[in-house]
mmCIF file of C-alpha atoms and ligand atoms in Angstrom:
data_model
loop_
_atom_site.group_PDB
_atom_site.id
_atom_site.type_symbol
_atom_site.label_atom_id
_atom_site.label_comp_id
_atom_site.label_asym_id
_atom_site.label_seq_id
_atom_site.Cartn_x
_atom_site.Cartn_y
_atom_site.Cartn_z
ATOM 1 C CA UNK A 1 6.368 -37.188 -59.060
ATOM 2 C CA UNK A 2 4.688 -34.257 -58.830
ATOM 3 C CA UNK A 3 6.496 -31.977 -56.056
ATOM 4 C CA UNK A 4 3.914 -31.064 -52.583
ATOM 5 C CA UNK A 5 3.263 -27.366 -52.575
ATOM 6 C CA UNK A 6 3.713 -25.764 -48.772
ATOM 7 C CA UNK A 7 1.920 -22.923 -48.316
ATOM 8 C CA UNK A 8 3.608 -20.480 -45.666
ATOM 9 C CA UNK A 9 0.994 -17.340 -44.788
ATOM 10 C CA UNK A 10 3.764 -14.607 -43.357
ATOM 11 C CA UNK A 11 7.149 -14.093 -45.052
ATOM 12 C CA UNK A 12 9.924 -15.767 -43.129
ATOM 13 C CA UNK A 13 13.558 -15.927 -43.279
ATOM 14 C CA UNK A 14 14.473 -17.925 -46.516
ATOM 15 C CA UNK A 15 17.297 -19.919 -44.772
ATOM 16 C CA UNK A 16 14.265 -20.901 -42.274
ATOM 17 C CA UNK A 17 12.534 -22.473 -44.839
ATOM 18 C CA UNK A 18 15.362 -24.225 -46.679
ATOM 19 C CA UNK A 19 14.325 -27.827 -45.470
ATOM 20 C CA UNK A 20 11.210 -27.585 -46.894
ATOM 21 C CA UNK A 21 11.861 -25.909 -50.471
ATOM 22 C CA UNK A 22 14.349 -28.455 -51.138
ATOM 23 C CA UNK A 23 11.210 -31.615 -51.000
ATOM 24 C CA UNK A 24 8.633 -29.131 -52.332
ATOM 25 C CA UNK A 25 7.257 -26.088 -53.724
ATOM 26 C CA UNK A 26 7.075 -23.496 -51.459
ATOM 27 C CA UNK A 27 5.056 -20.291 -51.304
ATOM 28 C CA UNK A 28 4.716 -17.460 -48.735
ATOM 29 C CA UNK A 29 2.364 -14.577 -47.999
ATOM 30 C CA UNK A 30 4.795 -11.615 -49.124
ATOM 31 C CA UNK A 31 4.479 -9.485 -46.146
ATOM 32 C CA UNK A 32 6.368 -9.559 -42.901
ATOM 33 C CA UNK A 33 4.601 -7.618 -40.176
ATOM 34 C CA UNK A 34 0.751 -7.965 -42.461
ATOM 35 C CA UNK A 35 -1.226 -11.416 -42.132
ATOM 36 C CA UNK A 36 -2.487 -12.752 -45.279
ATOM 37 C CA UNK A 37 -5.771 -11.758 -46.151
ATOM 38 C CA UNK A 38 -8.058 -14.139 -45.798
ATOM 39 C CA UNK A 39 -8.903 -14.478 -49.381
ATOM 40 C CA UNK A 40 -5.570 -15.303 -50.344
ATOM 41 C CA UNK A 41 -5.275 -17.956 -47.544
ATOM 42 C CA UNK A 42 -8.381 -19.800 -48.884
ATOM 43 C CA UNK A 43 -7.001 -19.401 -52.115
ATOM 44 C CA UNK A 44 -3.726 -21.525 -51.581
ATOM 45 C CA UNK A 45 -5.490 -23.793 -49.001
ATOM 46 C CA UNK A 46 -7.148 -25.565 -51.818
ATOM 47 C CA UNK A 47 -3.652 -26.651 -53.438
ATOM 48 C CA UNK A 48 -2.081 -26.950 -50.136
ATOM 49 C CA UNK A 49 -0.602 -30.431 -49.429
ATOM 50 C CA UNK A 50 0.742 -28.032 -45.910
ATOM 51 C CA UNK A 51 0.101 -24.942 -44.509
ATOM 52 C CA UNK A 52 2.344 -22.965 -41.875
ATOM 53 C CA UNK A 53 0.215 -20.498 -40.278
ATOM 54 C CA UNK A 54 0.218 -17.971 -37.391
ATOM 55 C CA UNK A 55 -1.885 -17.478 -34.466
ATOM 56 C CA UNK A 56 -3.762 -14.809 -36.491
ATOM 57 C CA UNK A 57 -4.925 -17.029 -39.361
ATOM 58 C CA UNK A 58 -8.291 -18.209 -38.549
ATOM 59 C CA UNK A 59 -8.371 -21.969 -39.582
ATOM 60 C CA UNK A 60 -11.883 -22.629 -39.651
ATOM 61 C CA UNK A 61 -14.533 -25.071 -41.461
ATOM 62 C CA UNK A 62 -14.687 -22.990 -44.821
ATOM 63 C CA UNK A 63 -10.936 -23.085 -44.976
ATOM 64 C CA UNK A 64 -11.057 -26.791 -43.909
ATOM 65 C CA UNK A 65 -13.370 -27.477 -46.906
ATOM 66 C CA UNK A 66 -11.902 -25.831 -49.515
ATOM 67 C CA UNK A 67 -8.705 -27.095 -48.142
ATOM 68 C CA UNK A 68 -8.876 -30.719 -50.532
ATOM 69 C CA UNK A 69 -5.020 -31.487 -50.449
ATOM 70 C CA UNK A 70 -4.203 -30.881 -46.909
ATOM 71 C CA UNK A 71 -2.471 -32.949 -44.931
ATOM 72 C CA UNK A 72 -0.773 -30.993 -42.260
ATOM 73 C CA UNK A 73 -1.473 -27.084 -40.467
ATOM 74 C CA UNK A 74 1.823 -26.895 -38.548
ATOM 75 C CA UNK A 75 0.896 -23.612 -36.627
ATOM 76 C CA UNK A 76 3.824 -21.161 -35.406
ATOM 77 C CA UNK A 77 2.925 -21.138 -31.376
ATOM 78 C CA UNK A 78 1.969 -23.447 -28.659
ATOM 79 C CA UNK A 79 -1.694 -21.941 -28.789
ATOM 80 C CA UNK A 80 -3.748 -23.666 -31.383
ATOM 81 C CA UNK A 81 -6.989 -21.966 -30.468
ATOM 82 C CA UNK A 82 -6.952 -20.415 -34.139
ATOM 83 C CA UNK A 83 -7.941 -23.775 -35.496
ATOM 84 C CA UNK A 84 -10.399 -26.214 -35.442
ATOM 85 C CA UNK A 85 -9.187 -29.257 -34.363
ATOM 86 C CA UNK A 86 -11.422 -31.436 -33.925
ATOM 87 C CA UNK A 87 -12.819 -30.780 -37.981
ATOM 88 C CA UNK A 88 -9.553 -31.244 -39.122
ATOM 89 C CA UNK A 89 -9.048 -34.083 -37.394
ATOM 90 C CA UNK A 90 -12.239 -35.119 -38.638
ATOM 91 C CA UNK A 91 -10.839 -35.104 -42.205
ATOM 92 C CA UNK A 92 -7.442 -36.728 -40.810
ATOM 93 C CA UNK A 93 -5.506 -33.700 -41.306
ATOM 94 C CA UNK A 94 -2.844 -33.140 -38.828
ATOM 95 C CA UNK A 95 -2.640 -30.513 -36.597
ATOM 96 C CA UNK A 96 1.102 -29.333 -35.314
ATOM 97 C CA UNK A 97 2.215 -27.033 -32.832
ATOM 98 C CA UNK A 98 5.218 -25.514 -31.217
ATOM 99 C CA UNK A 99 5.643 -26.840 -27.337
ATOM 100 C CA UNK A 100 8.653 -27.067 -25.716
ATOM 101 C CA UNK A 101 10.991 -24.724 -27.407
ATOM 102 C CA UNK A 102 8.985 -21.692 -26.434
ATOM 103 C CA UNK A 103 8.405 -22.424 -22.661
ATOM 104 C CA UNK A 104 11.765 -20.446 -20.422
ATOM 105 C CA UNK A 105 11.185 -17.782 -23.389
ATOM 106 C CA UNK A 106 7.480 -17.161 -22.616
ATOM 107 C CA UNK A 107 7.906 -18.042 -18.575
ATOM 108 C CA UNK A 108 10.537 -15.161 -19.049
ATOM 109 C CA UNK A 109 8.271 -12.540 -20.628
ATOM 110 C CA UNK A 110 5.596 -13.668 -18.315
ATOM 111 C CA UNK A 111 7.907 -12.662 -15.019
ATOM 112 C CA UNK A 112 9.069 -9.599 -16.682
ATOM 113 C CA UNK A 113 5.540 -8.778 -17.020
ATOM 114 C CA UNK A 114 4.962 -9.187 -13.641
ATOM 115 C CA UNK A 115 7.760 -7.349 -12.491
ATOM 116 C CA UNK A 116 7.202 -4.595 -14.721
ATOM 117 C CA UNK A 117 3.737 -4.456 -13.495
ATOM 118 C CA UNK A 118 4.848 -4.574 -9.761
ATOM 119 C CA UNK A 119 7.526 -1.997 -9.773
ATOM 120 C CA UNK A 120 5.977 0.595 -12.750
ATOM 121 C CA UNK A 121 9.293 0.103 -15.307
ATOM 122 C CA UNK A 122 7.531 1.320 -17.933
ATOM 123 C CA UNK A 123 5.061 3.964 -16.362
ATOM 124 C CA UNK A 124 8.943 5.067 -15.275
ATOM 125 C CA UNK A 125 11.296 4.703 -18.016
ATOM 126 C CA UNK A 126 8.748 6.776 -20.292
ATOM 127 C CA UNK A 127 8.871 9.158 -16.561
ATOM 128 C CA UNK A 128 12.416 9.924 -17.559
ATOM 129 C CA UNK A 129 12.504 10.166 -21.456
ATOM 130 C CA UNK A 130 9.929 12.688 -21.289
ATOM 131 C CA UNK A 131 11.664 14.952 -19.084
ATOM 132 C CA UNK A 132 10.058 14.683 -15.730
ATOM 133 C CA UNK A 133 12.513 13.726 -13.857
ATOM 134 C CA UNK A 134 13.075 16.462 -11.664
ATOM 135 C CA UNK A 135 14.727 14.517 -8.849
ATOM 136 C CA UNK A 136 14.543 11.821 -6.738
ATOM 137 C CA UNK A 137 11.772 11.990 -3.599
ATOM 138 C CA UNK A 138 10.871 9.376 -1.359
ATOM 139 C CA UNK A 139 8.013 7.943 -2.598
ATOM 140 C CA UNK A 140 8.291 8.990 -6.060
ATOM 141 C CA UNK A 141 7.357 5.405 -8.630
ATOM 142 C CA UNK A 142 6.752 3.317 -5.622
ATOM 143 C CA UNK A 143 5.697 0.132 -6.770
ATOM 144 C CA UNK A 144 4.933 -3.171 -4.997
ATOM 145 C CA UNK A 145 7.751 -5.844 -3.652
ATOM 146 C CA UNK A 146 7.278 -9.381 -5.270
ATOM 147 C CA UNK A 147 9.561 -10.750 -3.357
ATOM 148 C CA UNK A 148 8.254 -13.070 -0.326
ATOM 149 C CA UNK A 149 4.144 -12.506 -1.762
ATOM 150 C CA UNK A 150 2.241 -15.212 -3.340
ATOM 151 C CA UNK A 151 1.773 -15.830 -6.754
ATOM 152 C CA UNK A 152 -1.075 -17.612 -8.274
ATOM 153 C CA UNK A 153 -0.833 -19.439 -11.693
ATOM 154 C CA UNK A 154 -3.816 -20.479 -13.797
ATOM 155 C CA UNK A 155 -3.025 -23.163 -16.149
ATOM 156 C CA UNK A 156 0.398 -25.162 -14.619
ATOM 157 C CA UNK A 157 0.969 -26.513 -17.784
ATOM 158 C CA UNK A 158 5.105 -26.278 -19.159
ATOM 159 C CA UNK A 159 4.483 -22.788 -19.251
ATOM 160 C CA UNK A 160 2.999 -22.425 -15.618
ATOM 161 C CA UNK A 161 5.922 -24.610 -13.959
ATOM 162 C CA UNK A 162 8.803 -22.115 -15.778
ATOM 163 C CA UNK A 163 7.062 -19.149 -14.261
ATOM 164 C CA UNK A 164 6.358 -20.687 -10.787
ATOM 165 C CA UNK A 165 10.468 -22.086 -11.069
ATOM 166 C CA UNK A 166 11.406 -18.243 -11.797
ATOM 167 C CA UNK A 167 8.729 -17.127 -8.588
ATOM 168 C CA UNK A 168 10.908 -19.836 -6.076
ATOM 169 C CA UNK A 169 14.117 -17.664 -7.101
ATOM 170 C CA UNK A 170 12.081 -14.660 -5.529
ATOM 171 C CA UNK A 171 11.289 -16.388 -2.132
ATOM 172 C CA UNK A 172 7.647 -16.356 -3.962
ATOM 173 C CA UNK A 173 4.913 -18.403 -2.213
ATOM 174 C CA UNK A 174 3.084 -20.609 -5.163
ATOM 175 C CA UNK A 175 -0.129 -21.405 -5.461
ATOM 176 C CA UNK A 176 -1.872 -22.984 -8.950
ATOM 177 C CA UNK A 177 -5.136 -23.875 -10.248
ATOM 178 C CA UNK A 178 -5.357 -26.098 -13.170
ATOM 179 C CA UNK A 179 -7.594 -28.743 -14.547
ATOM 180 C CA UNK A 180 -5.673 -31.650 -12.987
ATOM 181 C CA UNK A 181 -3.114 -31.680 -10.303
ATOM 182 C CA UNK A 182 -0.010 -31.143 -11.309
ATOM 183 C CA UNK A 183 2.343 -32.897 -8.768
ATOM 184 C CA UNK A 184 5.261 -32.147 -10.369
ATOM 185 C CA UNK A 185 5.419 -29.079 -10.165
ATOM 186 C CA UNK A 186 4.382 -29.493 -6.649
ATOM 187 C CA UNK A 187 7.213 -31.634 -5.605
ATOM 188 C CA UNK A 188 9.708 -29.503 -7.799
ATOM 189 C CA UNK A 189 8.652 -25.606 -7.016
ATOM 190 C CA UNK A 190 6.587 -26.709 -3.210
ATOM 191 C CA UNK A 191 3.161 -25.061 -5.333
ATOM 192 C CA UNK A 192 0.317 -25.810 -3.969
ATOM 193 C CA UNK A 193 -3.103 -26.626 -5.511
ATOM 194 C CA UNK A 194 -6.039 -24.413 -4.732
ATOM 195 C CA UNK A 195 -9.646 -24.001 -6.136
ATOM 196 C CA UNK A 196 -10.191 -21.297 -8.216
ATOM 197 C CA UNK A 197 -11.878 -19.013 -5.823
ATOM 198 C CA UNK A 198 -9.024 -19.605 -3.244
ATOM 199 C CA UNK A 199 -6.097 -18.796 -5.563
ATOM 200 C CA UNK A 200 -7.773 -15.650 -6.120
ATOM 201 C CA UNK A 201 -8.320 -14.893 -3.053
ATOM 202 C CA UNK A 202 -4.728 -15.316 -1.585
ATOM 203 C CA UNK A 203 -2.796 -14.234 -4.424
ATOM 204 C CA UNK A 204 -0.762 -11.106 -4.274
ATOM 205 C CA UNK A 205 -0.222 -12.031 -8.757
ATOM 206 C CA UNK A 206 -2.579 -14.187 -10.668
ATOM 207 C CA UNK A 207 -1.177 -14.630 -13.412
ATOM 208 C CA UNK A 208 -2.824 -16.495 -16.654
ATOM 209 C CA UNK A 209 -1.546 -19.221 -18.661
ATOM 210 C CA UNK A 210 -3.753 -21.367 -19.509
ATOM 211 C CA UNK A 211 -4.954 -21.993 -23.242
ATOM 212 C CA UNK A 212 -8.121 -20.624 -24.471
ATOM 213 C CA UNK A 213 -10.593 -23.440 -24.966
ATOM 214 C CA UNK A 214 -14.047 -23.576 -24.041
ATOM 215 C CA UNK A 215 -14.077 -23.820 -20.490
ATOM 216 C CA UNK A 216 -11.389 -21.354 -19.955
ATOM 217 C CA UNK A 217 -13.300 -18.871 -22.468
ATOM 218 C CA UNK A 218 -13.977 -15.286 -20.571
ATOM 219 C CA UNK A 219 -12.828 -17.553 -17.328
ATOM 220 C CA UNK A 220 -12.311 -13.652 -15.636
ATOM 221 C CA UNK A 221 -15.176 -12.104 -15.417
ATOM 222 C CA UNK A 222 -15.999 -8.654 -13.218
ATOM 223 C CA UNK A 223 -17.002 -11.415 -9.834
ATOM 224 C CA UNK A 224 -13.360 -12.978 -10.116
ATOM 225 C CA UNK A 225 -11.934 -10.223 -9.875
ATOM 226 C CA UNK A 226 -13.954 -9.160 -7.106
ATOM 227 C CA UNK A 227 -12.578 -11.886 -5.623
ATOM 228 C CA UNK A 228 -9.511 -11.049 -5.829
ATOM 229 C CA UNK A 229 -6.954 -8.801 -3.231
ATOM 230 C CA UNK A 230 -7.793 -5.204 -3.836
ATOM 231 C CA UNK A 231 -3.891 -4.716 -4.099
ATOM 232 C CA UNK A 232 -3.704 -7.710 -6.670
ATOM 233 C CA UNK A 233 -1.816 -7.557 -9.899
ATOM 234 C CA UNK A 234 -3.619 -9.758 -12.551
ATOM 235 C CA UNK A 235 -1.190 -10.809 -15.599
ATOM 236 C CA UNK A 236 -2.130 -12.652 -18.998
ATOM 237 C CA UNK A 237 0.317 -14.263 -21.254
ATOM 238 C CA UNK A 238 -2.143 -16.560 -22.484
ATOM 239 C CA UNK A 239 -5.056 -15.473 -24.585
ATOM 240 C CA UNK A 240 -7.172 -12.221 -24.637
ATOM 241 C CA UNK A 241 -10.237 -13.921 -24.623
ATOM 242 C CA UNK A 242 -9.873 -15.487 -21.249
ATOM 243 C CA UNK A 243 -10.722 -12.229 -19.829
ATOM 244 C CA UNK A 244 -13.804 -10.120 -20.255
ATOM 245 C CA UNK A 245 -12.154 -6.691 -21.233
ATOM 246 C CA UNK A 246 -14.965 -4.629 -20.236
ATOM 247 C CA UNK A 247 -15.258 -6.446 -16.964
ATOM 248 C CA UNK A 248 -10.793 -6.181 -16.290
ATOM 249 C CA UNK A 249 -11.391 -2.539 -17.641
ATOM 250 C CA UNK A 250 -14.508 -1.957 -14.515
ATOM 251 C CA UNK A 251 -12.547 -3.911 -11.927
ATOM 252 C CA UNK A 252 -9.374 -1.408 -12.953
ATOM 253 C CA UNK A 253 -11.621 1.547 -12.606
ATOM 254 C CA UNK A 254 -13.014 0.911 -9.531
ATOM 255 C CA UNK A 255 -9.776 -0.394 -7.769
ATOM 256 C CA UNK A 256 -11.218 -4.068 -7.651
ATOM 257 C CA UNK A 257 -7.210 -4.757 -8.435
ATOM 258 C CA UNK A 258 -4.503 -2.719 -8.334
ATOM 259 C CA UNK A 259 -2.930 -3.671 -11.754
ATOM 260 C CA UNK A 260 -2.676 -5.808 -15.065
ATOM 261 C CA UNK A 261 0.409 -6.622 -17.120
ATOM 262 C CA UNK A 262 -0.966 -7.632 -20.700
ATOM 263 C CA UNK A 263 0.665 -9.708 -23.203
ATOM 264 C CA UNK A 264 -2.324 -10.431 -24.695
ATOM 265 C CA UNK A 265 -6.191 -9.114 -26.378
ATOM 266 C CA UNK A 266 -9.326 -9.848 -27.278
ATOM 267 C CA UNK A 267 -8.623 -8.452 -30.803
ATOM 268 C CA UNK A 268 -4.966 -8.360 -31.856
ATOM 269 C CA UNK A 269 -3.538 -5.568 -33.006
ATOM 270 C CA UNK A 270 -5.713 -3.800 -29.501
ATOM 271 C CA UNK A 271 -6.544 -0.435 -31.281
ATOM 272 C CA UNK A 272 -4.259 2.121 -29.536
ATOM 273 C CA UNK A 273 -7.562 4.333 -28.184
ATOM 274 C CA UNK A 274 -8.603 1.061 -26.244
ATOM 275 C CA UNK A 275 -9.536 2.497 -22.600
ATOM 276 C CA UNK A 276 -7.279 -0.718 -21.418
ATOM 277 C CA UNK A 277 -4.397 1.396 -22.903
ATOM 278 C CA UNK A 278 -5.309 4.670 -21.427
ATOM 279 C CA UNK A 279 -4.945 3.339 -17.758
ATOM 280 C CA UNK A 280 -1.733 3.734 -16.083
ATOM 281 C CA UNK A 281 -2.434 0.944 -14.380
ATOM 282 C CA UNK A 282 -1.820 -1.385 -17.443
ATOM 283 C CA UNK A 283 1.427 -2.367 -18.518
ATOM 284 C CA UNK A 284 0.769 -3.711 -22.248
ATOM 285 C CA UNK A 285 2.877 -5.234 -24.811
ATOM 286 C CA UNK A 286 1.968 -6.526 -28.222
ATOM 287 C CA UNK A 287 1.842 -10.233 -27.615
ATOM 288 C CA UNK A 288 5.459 -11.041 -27.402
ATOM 289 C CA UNK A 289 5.710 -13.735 -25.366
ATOM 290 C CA UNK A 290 7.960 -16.198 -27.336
ATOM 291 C CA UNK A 291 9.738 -13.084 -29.292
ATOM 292 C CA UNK A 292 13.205 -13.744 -28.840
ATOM 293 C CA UNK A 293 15.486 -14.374 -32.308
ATOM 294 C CA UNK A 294 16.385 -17.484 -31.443
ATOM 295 C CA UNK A 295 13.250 -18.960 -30.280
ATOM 296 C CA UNK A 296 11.218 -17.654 -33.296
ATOM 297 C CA UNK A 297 13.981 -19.440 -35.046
ATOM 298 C CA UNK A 298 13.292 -22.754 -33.102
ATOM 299 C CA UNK A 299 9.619 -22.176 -33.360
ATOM 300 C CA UNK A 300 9.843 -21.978 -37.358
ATOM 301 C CA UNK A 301 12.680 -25.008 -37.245
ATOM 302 C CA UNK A 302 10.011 -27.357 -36.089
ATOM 303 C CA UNK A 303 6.961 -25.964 -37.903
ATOM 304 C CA UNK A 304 9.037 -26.744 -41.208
ATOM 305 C CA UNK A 305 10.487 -30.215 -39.841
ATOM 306 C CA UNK A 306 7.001 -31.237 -38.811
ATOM 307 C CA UNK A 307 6.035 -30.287 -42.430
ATOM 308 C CA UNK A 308 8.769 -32.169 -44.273
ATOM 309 C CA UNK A 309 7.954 -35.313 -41.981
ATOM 310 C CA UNK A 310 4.561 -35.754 -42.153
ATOM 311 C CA UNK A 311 4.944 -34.411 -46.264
ATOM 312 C CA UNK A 312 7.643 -37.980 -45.893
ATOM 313 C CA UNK A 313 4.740 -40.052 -44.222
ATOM 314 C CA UNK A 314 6.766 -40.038 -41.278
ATOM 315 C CA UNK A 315 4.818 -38.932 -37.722
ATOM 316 C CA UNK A 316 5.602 -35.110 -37.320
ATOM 317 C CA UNK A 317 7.855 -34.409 -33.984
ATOM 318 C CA UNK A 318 4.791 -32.080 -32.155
ATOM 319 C CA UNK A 319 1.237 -32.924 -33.047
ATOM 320 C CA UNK A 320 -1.940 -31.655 -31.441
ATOM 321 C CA UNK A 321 -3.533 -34.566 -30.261
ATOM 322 C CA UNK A 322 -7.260 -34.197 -29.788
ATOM 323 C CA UNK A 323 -8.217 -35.268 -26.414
ATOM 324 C CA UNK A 324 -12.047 -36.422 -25.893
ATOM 325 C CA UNK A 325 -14.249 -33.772 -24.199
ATOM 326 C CA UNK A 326 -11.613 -31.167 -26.101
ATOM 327 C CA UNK A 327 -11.427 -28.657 -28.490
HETATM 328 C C1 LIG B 1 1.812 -17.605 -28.516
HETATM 329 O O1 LIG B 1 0.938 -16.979 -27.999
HETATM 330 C C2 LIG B 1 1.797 -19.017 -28.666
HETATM 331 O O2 LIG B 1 0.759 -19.654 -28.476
HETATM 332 O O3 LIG B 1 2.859 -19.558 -29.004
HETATM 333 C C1 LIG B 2 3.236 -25.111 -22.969
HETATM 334 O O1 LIG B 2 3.917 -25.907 -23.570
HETATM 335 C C2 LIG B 2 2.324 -25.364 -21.863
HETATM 336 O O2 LIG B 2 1.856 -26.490 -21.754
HETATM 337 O O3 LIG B 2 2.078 -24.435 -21.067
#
């Protein structure tokens, strides 16, 4: 029989992949740190029994169509934003994710976001590399305490209840807004459910976790964060294009809030002249959330075992089930 060929679109650790090359033919975009171009990607979706793509691989209608062998898009994060589900679903291809195995990892770049943010690690170990460091004075760095203020998740999904588990160990108060309540992480971290408005309102961190659908699309616009504490720190470890830029950008400029830790852009890789960049205000990184060795290693683990499984006929471990009203 005539072997399935996997198509893989960023070069990964052979030993990663082993599982999969042993039941079929596998192939990978060459380059570790370029995506594949998207010619090449519809190229090798139309032999594709499977496809393992990243976050930046747009998996769209045309790929969909051309795409007449697929039967599974196991996608290397928990965000599956990049694809359209409901069209693949549509032509019964299956849709895989990474849950689970990325959620302390993220929850713990998410807090050191927000206490990088809070207390200006960056804005201070750059302070001292570049030679200014002329001696200590009393208010010289001061950030602000997180310790005993409140926090403020958006989207308490796995994610949401790590971070808000990390916040109790700082005496944090909790708040969360989410879709639907969420009453265990109520009963676990004491957080309590607020209206959107509300949360912003009280919160001394909002931070963002929520995945980037439709209604949560440009969900922070200029007027929330008006609404929010003029000595708020607003965090996203979710996806750029919850937030308005320009809007986060005019809020940051006119000292609507006092800070953002970013994890996260609009368009990914943010060009480094982006006025986001040039405020000292902003503490950015380059969408590392789930970046540690071993979780990458997990993440890829399960993209290939959901591959070899579903390539089996078996039901993969972590599919994306489409939920009515959803994308
Ligand atoms: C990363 O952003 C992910 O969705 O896993
Ligand atoms: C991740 O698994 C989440 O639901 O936040």
């Amino acid at each position: 029989m005539k072997k399935p060929f996997v198509y893989i679109t960023r070069s990964l650790p052979d030993e990663q992949v082993k599982q999969l090359s042993e039941i079929a033919i596998v192939e990978m975009w060459e380059k570790e740190e370029e995506p594949c171009p998207r010619n090449v990607l519809l190229e090798k979706a139309k032999q594709a029994d499977a496809l393992l793509t990243m976050l930046s691989d747009q998996v769209d209608q045309e790929l969909l169509n051309a795409a007449e062998n697929l039967k599974v898009i196991s996608n290397l994060a928990v965000g599956y934003d990049n694809i359209d589900l409901k069209y693949a679903s549509s032509k019964d291809i299956i849709v895989c994710n990474t849950p689970d195995v990325l959620t302390d990892t993220t929850a713990d770049l998410a807090f050191a976001l927000l206490m990088a943010a809070a207390r200006r690690v960056v804005e201070a170990a750059d302070y001292i590399k570049e030679g200014k460091w002329k001696g200590w004075s009393p208010l010289q760095l001061a950030g602000i305490d997180l310790h005993h203020k409140t926090i403020g998740i958006v989207g308490m999904g796995k994610i949401g209840s790590a971070v808000a588990k990390r916040a109790k160990g700082f005496d944090m108060k909790v708040l969360y807004h989410n879709r639907s309540r969420n009453e265990e992480a109520e009963q676990a971290v004491h957080a309590e459910y607020l209206d959107l408005e509300d949360l912003l309102a009280q919160s001394d961190f909002v931070v963002c976790l929520t995945p980037l659908t439709e209604q949560t699309k440009e969900l922070f616009t200029y007027d929330r964060f008006k609404q929010m504490k003029r000595t708020a720190i607003f965090v996203n470890v979710s996806r750029g294009a919850v937030v308005i830029e320009g809007d986060l950008l005019r809020a940051l400029e006119e000292g609507m809030i006092a800070g953002a830790g970013l994890d996260v852009f609009v368009k990914e890789p943010i060009e480094a002249d982006h006025p986001l960049l040039k405020l000292q205000s902003v503490t950015a990184l380059p969408h590392i959330g789930s970046a540690t060795g071993e979780t990458r290693r997990k993440m890829m683990d399960l993209c290939c075992k959901n591959i070899a499984l579903v390539l089996k006929g078996d039901k993969p471990y972590t599919q994306v089930q489409l939920k009515a009203g959803k994308r």
